[in-house]
GROMACS .gro file of C-alpha atoms in nm:
model
  373
    1MET     CA    1   0.000   0.000   0.000
    2LEU     CA    2   0.285   0.238   0.093
    3LYS     CA    3   0.463   0.150  -0.230
    4LYS     CA    4   0.154   0.243  -0.434
    5GLN     CA    5   0.127   0.578  -0.255
    6ASN     CA    6   0.495   0.653  -0.329
    7LEU     CA    7   0.444   0.565  -0.696
    8THR     CA    8   0.141   0.793  -0.710
    9LYS     CA    9   0.333   1.080  -0.553
   10ALA     CA   10   0.618   1.032  -0.800
   11ALA     CA   11   0.384   1.012  -1.097
   12LEU     CA   12   0.187   1.329  -1.018
   13PRO     CA   13   0.472   1.578  -1.087
   14PHE     CA   14   0.558   1.390  -1.408
   15LEU     CA   15   0.198   1.399  -1.532
   16LEU     CA   16   0.156   1.763  -1.433
   17THR     CA   17   0.479   1.871  -1.609
   18ASN     CA   18   0.399   1.686  -1.930
   19THR     CA   19   0.038   1.809  -1.931
   20ILE     CA   20   0.159   2.170  -1.907
   21LYS     CA   21   0.408   2.109  -2.190
   22LEU     CA   22   0.133   1.957  -2.402
   23LEU     CA   23  -0.099   2.252  -2.339
   24LYS     CA   24   0.177   2.491  -2.445
   25THR     CA   25   0.215   2.336  -2.792
   26PRO     CA   26   0.073   2.572  -3.061
   27PRO     CA   27  -0.157   2.316  -3.234
   28LEU     CA   28  -0.324   2.215  -2.909
   29ARG     CA   29  -0.356   2.579  -2.800
   30ARG     CA   30  -0.532   2.655  -3.128
   31HIS     CA   31  -0.769   2.359  -3.085
   32ILE     CA   32  -0.850   2.463  -2.729
   33ALA     CA   33  -0.911   2.822  -2.843
   34ASN     CA   34  -1.140   2.700  -3.122
   35ILE     CA   35  -1.340   2.498  -2.869
   36LEU     CA   36  -1.355   2.770  -2.604
   37LYS     CA   37  -1.464   3.048  -2.842
   38PRO     CA   38  -1.808   2.902  -2.928
   39LEU     CA   39  -1.849   2.786  -2.568
   40LEU     CA   40  -1.789   3.143  -2.455
   41PHE     CA   41  -2.059   3.282  -2.685
   42LEU     CA   42  -2.293   2.999  -2.586
   43GLY     CA   43  -2.220   3.066  -2.220
   44ILE     CA   44  -2.303   3.435  -2.262
   45GLY     CA   45  -2.629   3.339  -2.431
   46LEU     CA   46  -2.725   3.094  -2.156
   47LEU     CA   47  -2.637   3.356  -1.895
   48LEU     CA   48  -2.872   3.600  -2.068
   49VAL     CA   49  -3.145   3.334  -2.075
   50TRP     CA   50  -3.102   3.274  -1.701
   51TRP     CA   51  -3.093   3.648  -1.632
   52SER     CA   52  -3.411   3.712  -1.832
   53LEU     CA   53  -3.600   3.419  -1.676
   54LYS     CA   54  -3.488   3.519  -1.327
   55GLY     CA   55  -3.718   3.821  -1.341
   56PHE     CA   56  -4.031   3.609  -1.393
   57ASP     CA   57  -4.225   3.468  -1.102
   58SER     CA   58  -4.407   3.133  -1.121
   59ASP     CA   59  -4.728   3.293  -1.250
   60ALA     CA   60  -4.542   3.467  -1.533
   61ARG     CA   61  -4.365   3.144  -1.629
   62THR     CA   62  -4.698   2.963  -1.631
   63LYS     CA   63  -4.838   3.233  -1.858
   64ILE     CA   64  -4.543   3.193  -2.098
   65VAL     CA   65  -4.592   2.815  -2.117
   66LEU     CA   66  -4.967   2.856  -2.168
   67ALA     CA   67  -4.911   3.110  -2.447
   68LEU     CA   68  -4.677   2.868  -2.625
   69LYS     CA   69  -4.933   2.587  -2.593
   70GLU     CA   70  -5.217   2.799  -2.731
   71ALA     CA   71  -5.018   2.950  -3.020
   72ASN     CA   72  -5.135   2.885  -3.377
   73TYR     CA   73  -4.847   2.685  -3.522
   74PHE     CA   74  -4.980   2.703  -3.877
   75TRP     CA   75  -4.828   3.050  -3.910
   76ILE     CA   76  -4.499   2.920  -3.772
   77LEU     CA   77  -4.489   2.665  -4.055
   78VAL     CA   78  -4.560   2.943  -4.305
   79SER     CA   79  -4.272   3.140  -4.150
   80MET     CA   80  -4.043   2.842  -4.204
   81GLY     CA   81  -4.151   2.837  -4.569
   82PHE     CA   82  -4.046   3.201  -4.605
   83ALA     CA   83  -3.710   3.111  -4.449
   84ILE     CA   84  -3.655   2.835  -4.706
   85LEU     CA   85  -3.738   3.078  -4.988
   86SER     CA   86  -3.477   3.321  -4.851
   87HIS     CA   87  -3.218   3.040  -4.850
   88ILE     CA   88  -3.298   2.954  -5.212
   89SER     CA   89  -3.266   3.318  -5.314
   90ARG     CA   90  -2.936   3.345  -5.126
   91ALA     CA   91  -2.807   3.039  -5.313
   92MET     CA   92  -2.911   3.192  -5.647
   93ARG     CA   93  -2.742   3.522  -5.560
   94TRP     CA   94  -2.427   3.334  -5.467
   95GLN     CA   95  -2.439   3.151  -5.800
   96MET     CA   96  -2.441   3.485  -5.981
   97LEU     CA   97  -2.130   3.604  -5.797
   98ILE     CA   98  -1.939   3.277  -5.839
   99GLU     CA   99  -2.020   3.270  -6.211
  100CYS     CA  100  -1.805   3.583  -6.256
  101VAL     CA  101  -1.487   3.408  -6.137
  102ALA     CA  102  -1.547   3.034  -6.191
  103PRO     CA  103  -1.787   2.790  -6.361
  104LYS     CA  104  -2.141   2.840  -6.236
  105PRO     CA  105  -2.223   2.585  -5.963
  106GLY     CA  106  -2.548   2.393  -5.957
  107LEU     CA  107  -2.840   2.541  -5.766
  108THR     CA  108  -2.891   2.225  -5.558
  109ASN     CA  109  -2.532   2.215  -5.435
  110SER     CA  110  -2.535   2.590  -5.371
  111PHE     CA  111  -2.857   2.565  -5.169
  112LEU     CA  112  -2.736   2.268  -4.964
  113ALA     CA  113  -2.406   2.446  -4.894
  114VAL     CA  114  -2.600   2.749  -4.769
  115ALA     CA  115  -2.815   2.524  -4.546
  116ILE     CA  116  -2.504   2.366  -4.393
  117SER     CA  117  -2.347   2.709  -4.342
  118TYR     CA  118  -2.637   2.812  -4.117
  119LEU     CA  119  -2.587   2.494  -3.914
  120ALA     CA  120  -2.213   2.562  -3.886
  121ASN     CA  121  -2.282   2.913  -3.757
  122LEU     CA  122  -2.482   2.762  -3.471
  123ALA     CA  123  -2.174   2.564  -3.366
  124PHE     CA  124  -1.897   2.817  -3.432
  125PRO     CA  125  -1.930   3.194  -3.492
  126ARG     CA  126  -1.869   3.286  -3.858
  127MET     CA  127  -1.775   2.925  -3.938
  128GLY     CA  128  -2.061   2.903  -4.189
  129GLU     CA  129  -1.890   3.129  -4.443
  130ILE     CA  130  -1.578   2.910  -4.450
  131THR     CA  131  -1.779   2.588  -4.444
  132ARG     CA  132  -1.992   2.662  -4.749
  133CYS     CA  133  -1.685   2.767  -4.948
  134GLY     CA  134  -1.520   2.435  -4.868
  135ILE     CA  135  -1.837   2.244  -4.958
  136ILE     CA  136  -1.894   2.416  -5.292
  137SER     CA  137  -1.528   2.368  -5.390
  138ARG     CA  138  -1.555   1.999  -5.307
  139TYR     CA  139  -1.858   1.930  -5.523
  140GLU     CA  140  -1.814   2.197  -5.792
  141PRO     CA  141  -1.508   2.323  -5.988
  142VAL     CA  142  -1.489   2.641  -5.780
  143PRO     CA  143  -1.159   2.742  -5.609
  144PRO     CA  144  -1.230   2.789  -5.236
  145GLU     CA  145  -1.044   3.121  -5.214
  146LYS     CA  146  -1.255   3.270  -5.496
  147ALA     CA  147  -1.571   3.136  -5.335
  148PHE     CA  148  -1.465   3.302  -5.009
  149GLY     CA  149  -1.423   3.635  -5.190
  150THR     CA  150  -1.780   3.613  -5.317
  151VAL     CA  151  -1.903   3.536  -4.965
  152LEU     CA  152  -1.729   3.850  -4.840
  153ILE     CA  153  -1.924   4.049  -5.100
  154GLU     CA  154  -2.246   3.882  -4.984
  155ARG     CA  155  -2.172   3.976  -4.625
  156ALA     CA  156  -2.096   4.336  -4.727
  157ILE     CA  157  -2.431   4.357  -4.908
  158ASP     CA  158  -2.615   4.221  -4.604
  159VAL     CA  159  -2.439   4.457  -4.361
  160PHE     CA  160  -2.518   4.756  -4.584
  161THR     CA  161  -2.883   4.647  -4.612
  162LEU     CA  162  -2.912   4.605  -4.234
  163PHE     CA  163  -2.757   4.949  -4.185
  164VAL     CA  164  -3.009   5.112  -4.422
  165LEU     CA  165  -3.301   4.929  -4.260
  166THR     CA  166  -3.181   5.031  -3.913
  167LEU     CA  167  -3.179   5.397  -4.016
  168LEU     CA  168  -3.523   5.354  -4.173
  169VAL     CA  169  -3.668   5.198  -3.857
  170VAL     CA  170  -3.514   5.453  -3.620
  171PHE     CA  171  -3.618   5.761  -3.817
  172THR     CA  172  -3.967   5.645  -3.917
  173GLN     CA  173  -4.054   5.509  -3.572
  174PHE     CA  174  -3.852   5.738  -3.350
  175ASN     CA  175  -4.159   5.817  -3.138
  176VAL     CA  176  -4.175   5.450  -3.036
  177LEU     CA  177  -3.814   5.334  -3.058
  178GLY     CA  178  -3.622   5.657  -2.998
  179ASN     CA  179  -3.556   5.616  -2.626
  180TYR     CA  180  -3.497   5.241  -2.658
  181PHE     CA  181  -3.245   5.284  -2.940
  182THR     CA  182  -3.072   5.572  -2.761
  183GLU     CA  183  -3.035   5.386  -2.430
  184LYS     CA  184  -2.960   5.036  -2.563
  185VAL     CA  185  -2.757   5.112  -2.878
  186ALA     CA  186  -2.646   5.473  -2.931
  187ILE     CA  187  -2.521   5.556  -2.579
  188PRO     CA  188  -2.322   5.229  -2.530
  189ILE     CA  189  -2.162   5.260  -2.875
  190SER     CA  190  -2.080   5.630  -2.836
  191GLY     CA  191  -1.937   5.562  -2.490
  192LYS     CA  192  -1.704   5.295  -2.624
  193PHE     CA  193  -1.606   5.517  -2.917
  194SER     CA  194  -1.529   5.810  -2.686
  195ALA     CA  195  -1.321   5.587  -2.461
  196LEU     CA  196  -1.133   5.457  -2.765
  197VAL     CA  197  -1.067   5.800  -2.918
  198PHE     CA  198  -1.029   6.026  -2.616
  199GLY     CA  199  -0.923   5.778  -2.350
  200PHE     CA  200  -0.550   5.788  -2.433
  201SER     CA  201  -0.282   6.034  -2.329
  202LEU     CA  202  -0.047   6.201  -2.580
  203ARG     CA  203   0.231   5.961  -2.482
  204GLN     CA  204   0.004   5.662  -2.549
  205TYR     CA  205  -0.095   5.803  -2.889
  206LEU     CA  206   0.273   5.848  -2.981
  207LEU     CA  207   0.345   5.493  -2.866
  208LEU     CA  208   0.061   5.357  -3.080
  209LEU     CA  209   0.191   5.557  -3.378
  210LEU     CA  210   0.541   5.418  -3.326
  211LEU     CA  211   0.409   5.063  -3.302
  212GLY     CA  212   0.211   5.118  -3.623
  213VAL     CA  213   0.521   5.240  -3.808
  214LEU     CA  214   0.724   4.944  -3.677
  215ALA     CA  215   0.450   4.704  -3.787
  216VAL     CA  216   0.450   4.849  -4.140
  217LEU     CA  217   0.831   4.835  -4.163
  218THR     CA  218   0.834   4.477  -4.033
  219PHE     CA  219   0.570   4.377  -4.287
  220LEU     CA  220   0.770   4.534  -4.573
  221TYR     CA  221   1.091   4.364  -4.456
  222VAL     CA  222   0.930   4.021  -4.423
  223THR     CA  223   0.757   4.061  -4.759
  224LYS     CA  224   1.085   4.147  -4.933
  225LYS     CA  225   1.285   3.876  -4.758
  226PHE     CA  226   1.043   3.590  -4.824
  227SER     CA  227   0.894   3.706  -5.156
  228GLN     CA  228   1.062   3.425  -5.351
  229THR     CA  229   0.964   3.139  -5.121
  230VAL     CA  230   0.699   2.881  -5.208
  231VAL     CA  231   0.497   2.962  -4.895
  232TYR     CA  232   0.485   3.332  -4.981
  233GLN     CA  233   0.381   3.259  -5.339
  234LYS     CA  234   0.107   3.028  -5.213
  235ILE     CA  235  -0.024   3.290  -4.969
  236MET     CA  236  -0.024   3.561  -5.236
  237SER     CA  237  -0.199   3.329  -5.482
  238THR     CA  238  -0.470   3.258  -5.225
  239LEU     CA  239  -0.514   3.628  -5.144
  240GLN     CA  240  -0.533   3.707  -5.515
  241GLY     CA  241  -0.809   3.448  -5.553
  242VAL     CA  242  -1.001   3.600  -5.262
  243TRP     CA  243  -0.963   3.947  -5.415
  244GLU     CA  244  -1.090   3.817  -5.751
  245GLY     CA  245  -1.395   3.685  -5.569
  246VAL     CA  246  -1.447   4.023  -5.404
  247LEU     CA  247  -1.427   4.197  -5.741
  248SER     CA  248  -1.681   3.955  -5.888
  249VAL     CA  249  -1.959   4.203  -5.813
  250ARG     CA  250  -1.822   4.429  -6.089
  251ASN     CA  251  -1.879   4.161  -6.351
  252VAL     CA  252  -2.227   4.042  -6.256
  253TYR     CA  253  -2.418   3.988  -6.581
  254ASN     CA  254  -2.749   4.109  -6.437
  255LEU     CA  255  -2.701   4.365  -6.160
  256PRO     CA  256  -3.075   4.440  -6.122
  257LEU     CA  257  -3.136   4.069  -6.060
  258LEU     CA  258  -2.861   4.065  -5.795
  259ILE     CA  259  -3.023   4.363  -5.624
  260GLY     CA  260  -3.361   4.193  -5.659
  261HIS     CA  261  -3.234   3.882  -5.480
  262SER     CA  262  -3.092   4.099  -5.200
  263VAL     CA  263  -3.425   4.277  -5.156
  264PHE     CA  264  -3.616   3.947  -5.171
  265ILE     CA  265  -3.395   3.787  -4.904
  266TRP     CA  266  -3.466   4.066  -4.657
  267ALA     CA  267  -3.832   4.077  -4.757
  268MET     CA  268  -3.852   3.710  -4.659
  269TYR     CA  269  -3.680   3.786  -4.328
  270PHE     CA  270  -3.948   4.048  -4.265
  271ALA     CA  271  -4.227   3.809  -4.367
  272MET     CA  272  -4.087   3.542  -4.133
  273ILE     CA  273  -4.139   3.776  -3.838
  274TYR     CA  274  -4.459   3.949  -3.942
  275ILE     CA  275  -4.651   3.629  -4.022
  276CYS     CA  276  -4.569   3.497  -3.673
  277PHE     CA  277  -4.768   3.785  -3.522
  278PHE     CA  278  -5.082   3.593  -3.620
  279SER     CA  279  -4.978   3.300  -3.399
  280PHE     CA  280  -5.064   3.492  -3.080
  281ASP     CA  281  -5.373   3.690  -2.986
  282SER     CA  282  -5.146   3.938  -2.809
  283THR     CA  283  -4.952   4.024  -3.127
  284ARG     CA  284  -5.221   3.975  -3.393
  285HIS     CA  285  -5.305   4.347  -3.396
  286LEU     CA  286  -4.949   4.465  -3.468
  287GLY     CA  287  -4.874   4.622  -3.805
  288PRO     CA  288  -4.584   4.597  -4.052
  289GLN     CA  289  -4.392   4.873  -3.869
  290ALA     CA  290  -4.363   4.656  -3.559
  291GLY     CA  291  -4.260   4.359  -3.774
  292LEU     CA  292  -3.983   4.562  -3.936
  293ALA     CA  293  -3.860   4.687  -3.598
  294VAL     CA  294  -3.850   4.333  -3.454
  295MET     CA  295  -3.667   4.200  -3.761
  296VAL     CA  296  -3.403   4.475  -3.766
  297LEU     CA  297  -3.330   4.502  -3.393
  298GLY     CA  298  -3.360   4.126  -3.347
  299SER     CA  299  -3.083   4.084  -3.606
  300PHE     CA  300  -2.840   4.250  -3.365
  301GLY     CA  301  -2.938   3.992  -3.104
  302ILE     CA  302  -2.851   3.709  -3.342
  303ILE     CA  303  -2.509   3.866  -3.400
  304ALA     CA  304  -2.443   3.919  -3.028
  305THR     CA  305  -2.444   3.558  -2.901
  306GLN     CA  306  -2.411   3.203  -3.028
  307GLY     CA  307  -2.712   3.151  -3.253
  308GLY     CA  308  -2.876   3.453  -3.091
  309ILE     CA  309  -2.974   3.257  -2.780
  310GLY     CA  310  -3.066   3.485  -2.492
  311ALA     CA  311  -2.988   3.816  -2.660
  312TYR     CA  312  -3.249   3.770  -2.934
  313GLN     CA  313  -3.525   3.695  -2.683
  314ILE     CA  314  -3.441   3.995  -2.464
  315ILE     CA  315  -3.428   4.240  -2.756
  316VAL     CA  316  -3.743   4.113  -2.930
  317ALA     CA  317  -3.944   4.106  -2.606
  318GLY     CA  318  -3.825   4.457  -2.522
  319VAL     CA  319  -3.923   4.591  -2.865
  320LEU     CA  320  -4.268   4.429  -2.856
  321ALA     CA  321  -4.326   4.573  -2.509
  322LEU     CA  322  -4.279   4.919  -2.661
  323TYR     CA  323  -4.570   4.841  -2.894
  324GLY     CA  324  -4.798   4.758  -2.601
  325VAL     CA  325  -4.752   4.380  -2.581
  326GLU     CA  326  -4.733   4.240  -2.228
  327TYR     CA  327  -4.369   4.151  -2.163
  328THR     CA  328  -4.431   3.789  -2.062
  329LEU     CA  329  -4.630   3.725  -2.382
  330ALA     CA  330  -4.369   3.911  -2.587
  331TYR     CA  331  -4.106   3.685  -2.433
  332ALA     CA  332  -4.308   3.377  -2.532
  333PHE     CA  333  -4.332   3.513  -2.888
  334SER     CA  334  -3.955   3.564  -2.906
  335TRP     CA  335  -3.887   3.208  -2.795
  336LEU     CA  336  -4.132   3.061  -3.044
  337VAL     CA  337  -3.984   3.254  -3.338
  338TRP     CA  338  -3.626   3.180  -3.236
  339GLY     CA  339  -3.700   2.816  -3.160
  340SER     CA  340  -3.880   2.748  -3.488
  341GLN     CA  341  -3.600   2.898  -3.696
  342THR     CA  342  -3.336   2.711  -3.495
  343VAL     CA  343  -3.520   2.383  -3.551
  344LEU     CA  344  -3.533   2.460  -3.924
  345VAL     CA  345  -3.158   2.528  -3.930
  346LEU     CA  346  -3.082   2.205  -3.743
  347VAL     CA  347  -3.310   1.983  -3.952
  348GLY     CA  348  -3.219   2.150  -4.281
  349GLY     CA  349  -2.846   2.151  -4.207
  350PHE     CA  350  -2.826   1.784  -4.110
  351ALA     CA  351  -3.050   1.684  -4.403
  352ALA     CA  352  -2.820   1.876  -4.639
  353MET     CA  353  -2.516   1.697  -4.495
  354VAL     CA  354  -2.679   1.363  -4.576
  355ALA     CA  355  -2.811   1.469  -4.917
  356LEU     CA  356  -2.494   1.627  -5.059
  357PRO     CA  357  -2.280   1.313  -5.095
  358LEU     CA  358  -2.579   1.108  -5.213
  359LEU     CA  359  -2.676   1.357  -5.485
  360ASN     CA  360  -2.315   1.397  -5.600
  361ARG     CA  361  -2.218   1.029  -5.588
  362GLN     CA  362  -2.259   0.979  -5.963
  363LYS     CA  363  -2.066   1.296  -6.044
  364GLN     CA  364  -1.778   1.193  -5.818
  365LEU     CA  365  -1.777   0.842  -5.965
  366VAL     CA  366  -1.747   0.979  -6.318
  367ALA     CA  367  -1.470   1.217  -6.209
  368SER     CA  368  -1.272   0.935  -6.045
  369GLN     CA  369  -1.310   0.715  -6.355
  370GLN     CA  370  -1.186   0.997  -6.578
  371ALA     CA  371  -0.889   1.053  -6.348
  372ALA     CA  372  -0.808   0.680  -6.351
  373GLY     CA  373  -0.848   0.661  -6.729
   0.00000   0.00000   0.00000
């Protein structure tokens, strides 16, 4: 027994030392960081869920459950249909951009790649963009770096559209949303901006300037020194492919159609929200203005946490309360909308993962035979 205890004591320092060494290796550190990042966002979301539920007493929670039971789920199914239409339109818009830099991919593969990208975004923030580029390059003759450039253009279009819609909502409904937007969005952002711009001393500004100059000089030195290496050439080739994808928007054969798809996608996002108003008696009376406000401000909640969990519910419930909906019922509405779309993403994403290899089996078989021949 004493011998076993001595062996255990001797083994503990050895295990501890080697574990620390293992954790310090760059590949493992990267893997740990990749795992912790989505867990952090998910943790923030779950914390927000707990914080929002903490304010409800048992009667309010009972009312939320009862509202979910009595909801008309027909309109939720219609909302899911609008979501699928938006995914199809997004796939068609992506086709148009890819066609400018590579052979046009099939609509089915493009749509399934988009469906999987939404699923990937639930697991890892911004992973969906990379995932769908890898998928489309696997099943279609599209270089992944060029596909990624087109996705960057797509994201830029969506950000610009959201910005325009945010301005539209704030200025047209300032009497309802003015105080909410000022307290929840404008003041926090302006406070952070002021701290960033005016929170440094002259010495700190000079230090930042010096560091910036050193960074530029270091970049120029490294670029010149390694410009003839294979690794450098590979990196530059990849970046050039990404840039070609970004510039694809200049060569779109039908720009009005591209704009039309962008408008249609956001129109479907609006319809997804507005049609759900008819699921509850408490929201049935709300007009399109409320639907637009929920869609726009709720989008920021989806960006804030993993899959929007927690943040989306708080923002949507808060907005609906401004339109006279009882907060507990507004909270039930937010969970139903978020839950239905999350279920659609999960089911659609996993179905797409199964369908892609099956639908492309014949194509891959022919390609392998041609390569062998």
